XYZ file of C-alpha atoms in Angstrom:
647
model
C 136.124 16.949 127.891
C 134.649 13.679 126.702
C 136.959 11.504 128.743
C 140.270 13.161 127.851
C 142.817 15.160 129.828
C 144.866 18.012 128.393
C 147.400 20.363 129.972
C 148.193 23.459 127.932
C 150.935 25.924 128.879
C 150.033 29.393 127.569
C 151.761 32.748 127.541
C 149.689 35.930 127.191
C 151.726 39.006 126.327
C 150.969 42.288 124.540
C 147.518 41.093 123.566
C 148.700 37.840 122.009
C 148.115 34.322 123.338
C 150.773 31.743 122.455
C 150.755 28.044 123.238
C 154.162 27.248 124.730
C 153.679 23.519 125.318
C 150.998 20.881 125.501
C 150.556 17.398 126.915
C 147.635 15.099 127.341
C 146.033 11.700 127.438
C 143.096 10.888 125.148
C 142.002 8.142 127.550
C 142.033 9.903 130.915
C 139.034 11.770 132.311
C 136.124 11.859 134.711
C 134.758 8.648 133.237
C 137.853 6.807 134.504
C 136.964 7.813 138.062
C 133.414 6.485 137.561
C 134.704 3.125 136.318
C 137.289 2.918 139.106
C 134.557 3.444 141.742
C 132.478 0.718 140.118
C 135.324 -1.785 139.677
C 136.802 -1.364 143.162
C 133.801 -0.564 145.351
C 130.397 -1.299 143.848
C 130.803 -4.343 141.560
C 132.634 -6.570 144.116
C 129.896 -5.900 146.697
C 127.076 -6.655 144.249
C 128.765 -9.787 142.880
C 129.244 -11.246 146.380
C 125.716 -10.485 147.640
C 123.551 -11.282 144.610
C 123.018 -13.853 141.871
C 125.254 -12.169 139.298
C 127.618 -14.782 137.771
C 130.605 -13.446 135.795
C 129.493 -9.898 136.595
C 132.046 -8.014 134.470
C 132.156 -5.296 131.827
C 133.265 -7.784 129.192
C 130.117 -9.900 129.551
C 127.384 -8.869 127.067
C 124.725 -10.264 129.416
C 125.327 -7.460 131.934
C 125.679 -4.567 129.462
C 122.401 -2.894 130.508
C 123.099 -3.364 134.218
C 126.520 -1.749 133.914
C 125.050 1.204 132.000
C 122.507 1.802 134.787
C 125.139 1.565 137.532
C 127.521 3.813 135.591
C 124.895 6.554 135.258
C 124.036 6.405 138.958
C 127.705 6.353 139.973
C 128.451 9.492 137.957
C 125.503 11.311 139.549
C 126.672 10.318 143.057
C 130.229 11.425 142.277
C 128.982 14.852 141.195
C 126.914 15.147 144.384
C 130.063 14.520 146.467
C 131.436 17.856 145.278
C 128.902 19.418 147.667
C 128.410 16.753 150.372
C 130.365 14.123 152.314
C 128.295 11.142 151.132
C 125.776 10.180 148.469
C 123.595 7.177 147.615
C 123.190 5.673 144.159
C 119.718 6.827 143.106
C 117.299 5.221 140.606
C 119.681 2.299 140.310
C 117.773 -0.937 139.709
C 119.115 -3.976 137.848
C 118.027 -7.597 137.314
C 119.937 -10.666 138.454
C 120.525 -13.915 136.532
C 116.966 -15.116 137.307
C 115.349 -11.843 136.234
C 114.651 -10.695 139.786
C 114.988 -6.957 140.404
C 117.818 -5.672 142.609
C 117.714 -2.153 144.013
C 121.341 -1.116 144.377
C 121.552 0.495 147.803
C 125.105 1.749 147.928
C 126.453 4.653 149.972
C 129.483 6.361 148.401
C 131.535 8.538 150.741
C 133.879 11.327 149.737
C 136.821 9.623 151.490
C 136.232 6.365 149.599
C 135.972 8.306 146.345
C 139.236 10.152 147.051
C 141.078 6.862 147.704
C 139.930 5.492 144.356
C 140.326 8.722 142.372
C 143.743 9.805 143.665
C 145.858 7.555 141.342
C 143.840 8.800 138.352
C 144.180 12.457 139.347
C 147.918 11.929 139.918
C 148.230 10.902 136.269
C 146.887 14.368 135.443
C 149.408 15.933 137.817
C 152.247 13.999 136.178
C 151.207 15.278 132.736
C 151.251 18.874 134.069
C 154.688 18.321 135.592
C 155.995 16.882 132.323
C 154.647 19.856 130.339
C 156.611 22.194 132.638
C 159.751 20.060 132.672
C 159.919 19.888 128.864
C 160.270 23.694 128.836
C 162.595 23.786 131.867
C 160.038 25.738 133.903
C 159.477 25.592 137.649
C 155.948 25.919 139.089
C 156.792 29.417 140.408
C 157.135 30.567 136.778
C 153.386 29.986 136.317
C 151.013 32.788 137.285
C 147.847 30.725 137.537
C 146.201 27.417 136.706
C 142.824 27.634 134.951
C 140.559 24.645 135.517
C 138.473 23.177 132.697
C 135.778 20.496 132.822
C 133.264 19.127 135.318
C 135.633 16.927 137.396
C 137.669 20.004 138.413
C 134.676 21.233 140.443
C 135.425 18.520 143.013
C 137.253 19.958 146.057
C 139.531 16.895 146.369
C 140.604 17.299 142.725
C 141.548 20.916 143.334
C 143.362 20.099 146.572
C 145.483 17.397 144.918
C 146.368 19.678 142.005
C 147.351 22.591 144.224
C 149.306 20.534 146.772
C 151.282 18.627 144.131
C 151.880 21.426 141.628
C 152.185 24.412 143.947
C 150.456 26.712 141.438
C 147.707 29.181 142.349
C 144.305 27.961 141.103
C 142.155 30.457 139.198
C 138.410 30.258 139.917
C 137.375 33.305 137.854
C 135.935 31.277 134.978
C 133.267 28.588 134.899
C 135.036 25.268 134.094
C 131.859 24.031 132.377
C 131.621 26.920 129.866
C 135.221 28.071 129.446
C 135.778 25.815 126.423
C 132.737 27.256 124.625
C 133.915 30.800 125.384
C 137.404 30.013 124.127
C 135.999 28.462 120.958
C 133.957 31.630 120.357
C 137.041 33.847 120.786
C 139.021 31.641 118.407
C 136.171 31.601 115.851
C 136.241 35.386 115.885
C 139.843 35.357 114.674
C 139.088 33.151 111.657
C 137.993 34.207 108.177
C 135.731 32.323 105.805
C 137.429 31.149 102.629
C 137.028 33.395 99.580
C 134.481 31.111 97.888
C 132.002 31.888 100.665
C 131.606 35.469 99.399
C 129.784 36.766 96.325
C 131.887 37.055 93.184
C 132.292 40.198 91.108
C 130.184 40.515 87.957
C 131.560 41.208 84.485
C 133.359 44.548 84.411
C 133.910 44.425 88.195
C 136.957 43.324 90.201
C 137.442 40.679 92.921
C 139.670 41.564 95.873
C 141.180 38.522 97.617
C 142.219 39.541 101.142
C 144.636 37.832 103.534
C 144.562 39.169 107.092
C 143.433 38.326 110.635
C 140.092 39.965 111.544
C 141.135 40.089 115.233
C 144.646 40.911 116.401
C 146.776 42.673 118.978
C 148.216 45.246 116.535
C 146.694 48.670 115.843
C 148.425 48.662 112.442
C 147.493 45.233 111.046
C 149.034 44.047 107.790
C 146.692 43.233 104.923
C 147.857 41.395 101.815
C 145.740 40.804 98.774
C 145.280 40.480 95.046
C 142.919 42.266 92.645
C 141.456 40.135 89.840
C 139.374 41.281 86.853
C 136.208 39.416 85.854
C 136.658 40.229 82.161
C 139.481 40.653 79.658
C 140.504 43.877 81.402
C 143.794 43.943 83.272
C 144.888 45.928 86.319
C 148.127 47.452 84.992
C 148.544 50.934 86.422
C 145.683 50.488 88.929
C 145.912 51.586 92.571
C 143.970 50.645 95.704
C 143.018 52.733 98.743
C 141.658 51.857 102.210
C 139.847 54.271 104.563
C 138.588 53.900 108.141
C 134.883 54.804 108.095
C 134.922 56.014 111.723
C 138.246 57.825 112.088
C 138.411 58.883 108.402
C 142.035 57.728 108.190
C 143.076 57.073 104.583
C 145.944 54.981 103.298
C 146.431 56.982 100.132
C 146.480 55.314 96.728
C 148.758 52.250 96.726
C 149.927 51.173 93.220
C 149.231 47.514 92.492
C 152.229 45.255 91.862
C 152.536 42.473 89.298
C 149.372 40.374 88.908
C 147.403 42.876 91.001
C 149.117 42.114 94.319
C 149.357 44.617 97.180
C 150.434 44.903 100.819
C 149.344 47.604 103.249
C 149.257 48.443 106.967
C 145.933 49.832 108.208
C 145.412 52.167 111.164
C 142.734 50.947 113.598
C 141.189 52.426 116.723
C 141.443 50.465 119.964
C 138.394 48.955 121.660
C 136.014 48.979 118.687
C 135.366 47.101 115.477
C 136.973 49.090 112.660
C 135.259 49.044 109.250
C 137.468 49.963 106.302
C 136.211 50.932 102.830
C 138.094 49.536 99.828
C 138.393 51.663 96.679
C 140.047 50.758 93.362
C 141.267 53.340 90.835
C 142.228 52.746 87.197
C 145.045 54.433 85.209
C 142.888 57.490 84.467
C 141.676 57.962 88.039
C 138.322 56.327 87.446
C 136.773 54.489 90.385
C 135.984 50.801 89.788
C 133.526 48.437 91.483
C 135.191 45.893 93.805
C 133.855 42.841 95.683
C 134.069 42.952 98.649
C 134.230 46.708 99.169
C 134.821 46.651 102.947
C 136.792 44.718 105.571
C 136.484 44.718 109.356
C 139.221 44.502 111.966
C 138.997 44.484 115.768
C 142.010 45.025 118.066
C 141.847 42.353 120.755
C 143.311 39.095 121.976
C 145.092 37.336 119.124
C 145.392 33.555 119.184
C 148.589 32.125 117.758
C 148.554 29.431 115.101
C 147.376 26.001 116.195
C 150.312 23.846 117.251
C 150.928 20.200 116.478
C 150.112 18.456 119.759
C 152.396 15.422 119.306
C 155.179 14.761 116.816
C 154.121 12.958 113.624
C 156.561 10.460 112.104
C 156.869 7.631 109.605
C 158.003 4.228 110.906
C 160.921 2.777 108.946
C 161.911 -0.854 108.411
C 164.579 -0.591 111.136
C 161.881 0.601 113.604
C 163.175 4.170 113.568
C 160.533 6.912 113.809
C 161.514 9.486 111.190
C 159.874 12.746 112.312
C 158.017 14.844 109.734
C 156.353 17.355 112.084
C 157.706 18.170 115.544
C 155.506 18.778 118.536
C 154.692 22.494 118.847
C 155.159 23.382 115.173
C 152.277 25.380 113.616
C 149.497 24.004 111.456
C 149.004 23.521 108.568
C 152.216 21.577 107.902
C 153.702 19.740 104.945
C 156.960 17.817 104.499
C 158.546 15.396 102.033
C 161.244 12.790 102.835
C 163.089 10.516 100.432
C 163.587 6.826 101.232
C 164.599 3.540 99.602
C 162.721 0.247 99.805
C 164.262 -2.381 102.090
C 163.073 -5.328 99.959
C 161.441 -6.099 96.617
C 157.679 -5.693 96.208
C 156.470 -8.096 93.519
C 153.784 -7.209 91.007
C 150.481 -9.029 91.461
C 151.306 -10.823 94.735
C 148.410 -10.551 97.183
C 150.464 -10.758 100.370
C 153.249 -8.493 99.149
C 152.763 -5.133 100.834
C 155.222 -2.360 101.584
C 153.818 -0.575 104.616
C 154.416 3.099 105.426
C 153.129 3.445 109.023
C 152.307 6.951 110.272
C 152.772 7.253 114.042
C 152.201 9.911 116.701
C 154.487 10.409 119.697
C 157.940 11.357 120.909
C 159.596 7.920 121.212
C 162.425 7.171 118.758
C 161.284 3.559 118.274
C 158.303 3.631 115.917
C 156.448 0.745 117.589
C 156.416 2.589 120.915
C 154.275 5.387 119.480
C 150.578 5.454 118.650
C 149.856 4.067 115.193
C 147.544 6.469 113.360
C 147.313 4.477 110.134
C 149.335 3.128 107.226
C 149.888 3.933 103.589
C 150.088 0.537 101.881
C 151.904 -0.087 98.592
C 150.358 -3.401 97.492
C 151.750 -5.827 94.940
C 148.254 -6.284 93.524
C 148.189 -2.601 92.511
C 151.614 -2.531 90.818
C 152.238 -2.605 87.052
C 155.681 -4.129 87.594
C 158.075 -5.157 90.378
C 159.600 -2.535 92.655
C 163.207 -3.714 93.285
C 164.918 -3.418 96.668
C 166.660 -0.072 96.980
C 164.088 1.766 94.832
C 163.425 5.400 95.713
C 160.122 6.305 97.389
C 159.203 9.942 97.989
C 156.814 10.249 100.960
C 154.826 13.443 101.572
C 152.673 14.121 104.644
C 150.226 17.013 104.669
C 148.464 17.918 107.930
C 145.751 20.582 107.686
C 144.259 22.839 110.376
C 141.626 20.177 111.108
C 144.517 17.771 111.890
C 143.601 15.507 108.984
C 146.717 13.832 107.585
C 147.040 13.014 103.900
C 149.921 10.733 102.971
C 151.368 10.333 99.480
C 154.077 8.008 98.199
C 155.620 8.713 94.785
C 157.606 5.831 93.268
C 159.841 7.142 90.465
C 160.548 3.679 89.026
C 156.790 3.320 88.345
C 156.077 7.035 87.849
C 153.044 6.479 90.105
C 151.647 8.136 93.216
C 149.712 6.337 95.954
C 147.584 8.286 98.440
C 145.847 7.634 101.752
C 143.978 9.676 104.342
C 145.193 8.785 107.823
C 142.168 8.425 110.088
C 142.777 9.134 113.777
C 139.565 7.304 114.591
C 140.544 4.013 113.004
C 138.918 0.766 114.080
C 139.709 -0.290 117.633
C 142.682 -2.623 118.110
C 142.310 -6.394 118.272
C 141.942 -7.276 121.969
C 143.174 -10.833 121.305
C 146.442 -9.452 119.901
C 146.767 -7.076 122.863
C 146.282 -9.968 125.323
C 149.081 -11.910 123.628
C 151.344 -8.854 123.768
C 150.531 -8.312 127.450
C 151.402 -11.944 128.263
C 154.683 -11.572 126.369
C 155.529 -8.355 128.239
C 154.735 -9.938 131.610
C 157.162 -12.755 130.800
C 159.766 -10.152 129.814
C 159.201 -8.320 133.093
C 159.710 -11.531 135.100
C 162.941 -12.302 133.224
C 164.211 -8.751 133.773
C 163.351 -8.985 137.490
C 165.364 -12.210 137.823
C 168.321 -10.714 135.988
C 168.165 -7.470 137.960
C 168.119 -9.325 141.305
C 170.974 -11.562 140.197
C 173.078 -8.590 139.130
C 171.887 -6.357 141.986
C 170.921 -3.776 139.364
C 169.245 -0.369 139.823
C 166.702 -1.300 137.147
C 164.589 -3.037 139.835
C 163.184 0.359 140.787
C 162.039 0.965 137.215
C 160.530 -2.509 137.050
C 158.523 -1.790 140.194
C 157.124 1.310 138.457
C 155.975 -0.872 135.534
C 152.785 -1.864 137.303
C 149.190 -1.802 136.130
C 148.975 -5.133 134.284
C 145.739 -5.965 136.141
C 144.269 -2.626 135.078
C 145.197 -3.326 131.448
C 143.596 -6.777 131.728
C 140.360 -5.218 133.012
C 140.389 -2.751 130.134
C 140.815 -5.599 127.669
C 137.846 -7.388 129.223
C 135.737 -4.273 128.748
C 137.262 -3.657 125.308
C 135.330 -6.568 123.818
C 132.217 -4.378 123.981
C 133.716 -0.893 124.218
C 136.161 0.332 121.512
C 137.285 3.231 123.731
C 138.391 0.778 126.418
C 140.332 -1.232 123.816
C 142.109 1.943 122.701
C 142.809 2.834 126.318
C 144.250 -0.639 126.927
C 146.516 -0.248 123.906
C 147.815 3.076 125.220
C 148.465 1.737 128.726
C 150.200 -1.311 127.227
C 152.497 0.998 125.241
C 153.382 2.839 128.469
C 154.035 -0.529 130.139
C 156.383 -1.555 127.306
C 158.289 1.737 127.464
C 158.937 1.337 131.200
C 160.232 -2.187 130.608
C 162.407 -0.870 127.763
C 164.025 1.627 130.144
C 164.691 -1.053 132.729
C 166.141 -3.323 130.043
C 168.373 -0.490 128.803
C 169.820 -0.097 132.300
C 170.551 -3.815 132.438
C 172.249 -3.647 129.044
C 174.192 -0.489 129.924
C 177.619 -2.111 130.487
C 177.360 -3.956 127.146
C 176.249 -0.743 125.392
C 179.257 1.128 126.767
C 181.602 -1.626 125.575
C 179.938 -1.571 122.133
C 180.298 2.226 121.955
C 183.989 2.152 122.825
C 184.620 -0.572 120.242
C 182.709 1.329 117.534
C 184.655 4.531 118.266
C 187.991 2.704 118.117
C 187.045 1.107 114.766
C 185.970 4.500 113.424
C 189.240 6.113 114.549
C 191.201 3.371 112.797
C 189.219 3.785 109.557
C 189.508 7.592 109.672
C 193.255 7.314 110.217
C 193.607 5.150 107.097
C 191.083 6.665 104.693
C 189.339 9.702 106.233
C 189.520 13.312 105.072
C 189.851 16.365 107.311
C 186.051 16.844 107.618
C 185.573 13.204 108.537
C 188.356 13.407 111.129
C 186.627 16.417 112.685
C 183.225 14.651 112.740
C 184.766 11.548 114.332
C 186.391 13.685 117.035
C 183.097 15.422 117.876
C 181.242 12.110 117.958
C 183.762 10.714 120.463
C 183.306 13.751 122.720
C 179.507 13.464 122.537
C 179.487 9.707 123.175
C 181.805 10.059 126.187
C 179.558 12.789 127.633
C 176.437 10.615 127.179
C 178.192 7.645 128.818
C 179.105 9.848 131.780
C 175.439 10.912 132.083
C 174.295 7.276 131.730
C 171.620 7.928 129.057
C 170.842 4.740 127.063
C 168.549 6.170 124.373
C 170.822 9.073 123.294
C 173.767 6.645 123.298
C 171.915 4.319 120.939
C 171.254 7.248 118.608
C 174.888 8.381 118.679
C 176.024 4.837 117.931
C 173.898 4.975 114.780
C 175.669 8.226 113.804
C 179.034 6.562 114.424
C 177.951 3.656 112.212
C 176.723 6.049 109.509
C 180.042 7.917 109.392
C 181.898 4.586 109.371
C 179.789 3.427 106.393
C 180.182 6.736 104.552
C 183.957 6.386 104.634
C 183.800 2.668 103.871
C 181.465 3.124 100.888
C 183.930 5.580 99.337
C 186.522 2.795 99.114
C 186.509 0.776 95.868
C 187.794 -2.248 97.785
C 184.623 -2.398 99.871
C 182.385 -2.805 96.813
C 184.735 -5.351 95.274
C 184.567 -7.378 98.489
C 180.792 -7.011 98.785
C 180.397 -8.124 95.129
C 182.492 -11.260 95.735
C 180.514 -11.910 98.936
C 177.252 -11.890 96.931
C 178.669 -14.077 94.138
C 179.120 -16.838 96.745
C 175.306 -16.991 97.029
C 174.641 -17.015 93.277
C 172.812 -20.369 93.530
C 170.219 -18.818 95.879
C 169.273 -16.053 93.425
C 165.794 -16.347 91.913
C 166.784 -15.538 88.300
C 169.963 -17.402 87.319
C 170.235 -15.879 83.820
C 169.975 -12.326 85.183
C 172.418 -13.214 87.975
C 174.985 -14.509 85.437
C 174.606 -11.367 83.339
C 175.043 -9.074 86.360
C 178.046 -11.025 87.658
C 179.764 -10.746 84.258
C 178.926 -7.050 84.192
C 180.300 -6.597 87.714
C 183.595 -8.250 86.807
C 183.923 -5.919 83.828
C 183.280 -2.896 86.058
C 185.996 -4.119 88.459
C 188.528 -4.476 85.611
C 187.706 -0.954 84.375
C 187.671 0.602 87.861
C 183.989 1.703 87.481
C 182.953 1.913 91.155
C 179.509 3.459 90.536
C 178.645 0.739 88.032
C 179.744 -1.905 90.517
C 177.539 -0.347 93.227
C 174.523 -0.579 90.918
C 175.278 -4.243 90.181
C 175.523 -4.991 93.913
C 172.073 -3.442 94.468
C 170.529 -5.505 91.670
C 172.143 -8.735 92.875
C 170.726 -8.129 96.351
C 167.226 -7.825 94.873
C 167.603 -11.326 93.338
C 168.245 -12.978 96.703
C 165.448 -14.275 98.968
C 164.444 -11.618 101.459
C 165.973 -13.318 104.526
C 169.312 -13.879 102.766
C 169.439 -10.309 101.420
C 168.618 -8.861 104.829
C 171.336 -10.931 106.482
C 173.851 -9.491 104.038
C 172.803 -5.877 104.451
C 173.695 -4.104 107.640
C 170.773 -2.214 109.098
C 167.923 -3.935 107.201
C 165.460 -5.325 109.727
C 161.834 -6.380 110.020
C 159.185 -6.567 107.347
C 159.131 -4.708 104.084
C 159.366 -0.998 104.616
C 161.419 2.101 103.934
C 164.955 3.034 104.849
C 166.811 6.317 104.693
């Protein structure tokens, strides 16, 4: 609803509903069909027949006119679910001179289908992807439940059924099914403990943890008994009884700190009310709050899943995943990184960015940017050298709010940020520049593909829709949703070009992979241990299999693993650090603190004479931090882009 499209794959078994997979598009819905009808059918006719200069969504002058036409178009579209044609009703606008125009436009079902089909096919593709990700064929699906007003249209249903081959279920009202589902889900949730009355002095609080609705007839209840005075609960016991069936649990002795765990016995088909009784060491009955709990056997909804993977973008443009798609909420994870460059105290423009992104693409900038946690020089008490540890924690609650924290041990400080999904709309000027750049890249790739007679031409042909993105950008000047939609479509456009470019680069990637494997084999032969020899052998097998399957992205990832193993072995060799130290000494004159550089160089030479490899490594790190950023980055393999984090 609300202009979005979601496809959810569910499995219902033994009274439990589990979400198997999910896919969607936040900027795809019935409203897109309305705009497509206007842009392709109605607006061109009006612009050519009336005094309406620059009649476009991006022009503030025509904002009211477009709102009127949009409302009438939506009403006509809805009417076409029951008839073959419909007129735009109560649709009057004013031209450039202020004269009234009554928009007399007849919309036919066939014309609507022609315009709507590409939009509906995007929905079909999402459904197909949701199935493919779980290796499921359409015949594995029992039924397809329709949700939302647009699914009432016969042409929508026909396209879904013919392209997916899944039986459509018409047993529920697509306009109310979401409300019904929300009510069922609400019934499975419990209010937090603070919502209930607290025990008075001399009474006891019972904190309960259980699901009030579930598939089991013997639900598990965990809890803790707490006294409201100086009294303790040593030797106490607790008992539950079903008020209808008179089943009793018997007295269950409390464990340390008043904790307990018990399985109740419920009757099917009714709400079961259980009494709670607390007994002290002498068998005396105590007052507890609450003194009852209710449980109803019924459909149990599994934990909410994470819809798309959540990751942190690193300085080398890698998306380091914190939460994988499909994992349950709430979720929390902590990853340790090192800074790629120095962040100087007090400098206004010095910012170390920790971008939080959403999506499944390994390159961070090809995913949706949710927000950033910024470590600013103006907020620092002292410099943060390159290579400093940063501990990043992401916490995503059941409401899908993300809280990001960065702890910097060298400062003993923690920086926090709440990542807002509904951040300000993107800059349309920046998006236009990016679109122009991508169109140039597409033209260059086309020329290269034709010259080399490459298969990537087919992928380039699929990377269409630049005109649609341009229209969205025009409308985005006045409509933040359209700007967000344009950003999403531009990301998809970039990804398709990336895939075509990967195919063009494939021969060079294969040559690079073979060279990297040969260099690794040579290093392993000279300095590797048995474990490293085994890892190198497995990597060669995996790389050769990926090359045979012609998969650019997995090959790129494996090449990084080859490089990591190569570096691990290399970094264990004292000679490497001696060579790296001498390499840095050559650029002593470029270092920003000559006295500190001289002291570190003397210290490094002493470490070399004493064979202190760890000390030499520390000196190398400090010398790097004294170099200008561009020089330091050129000397460090794998450090790219602006200031950020690295593994």
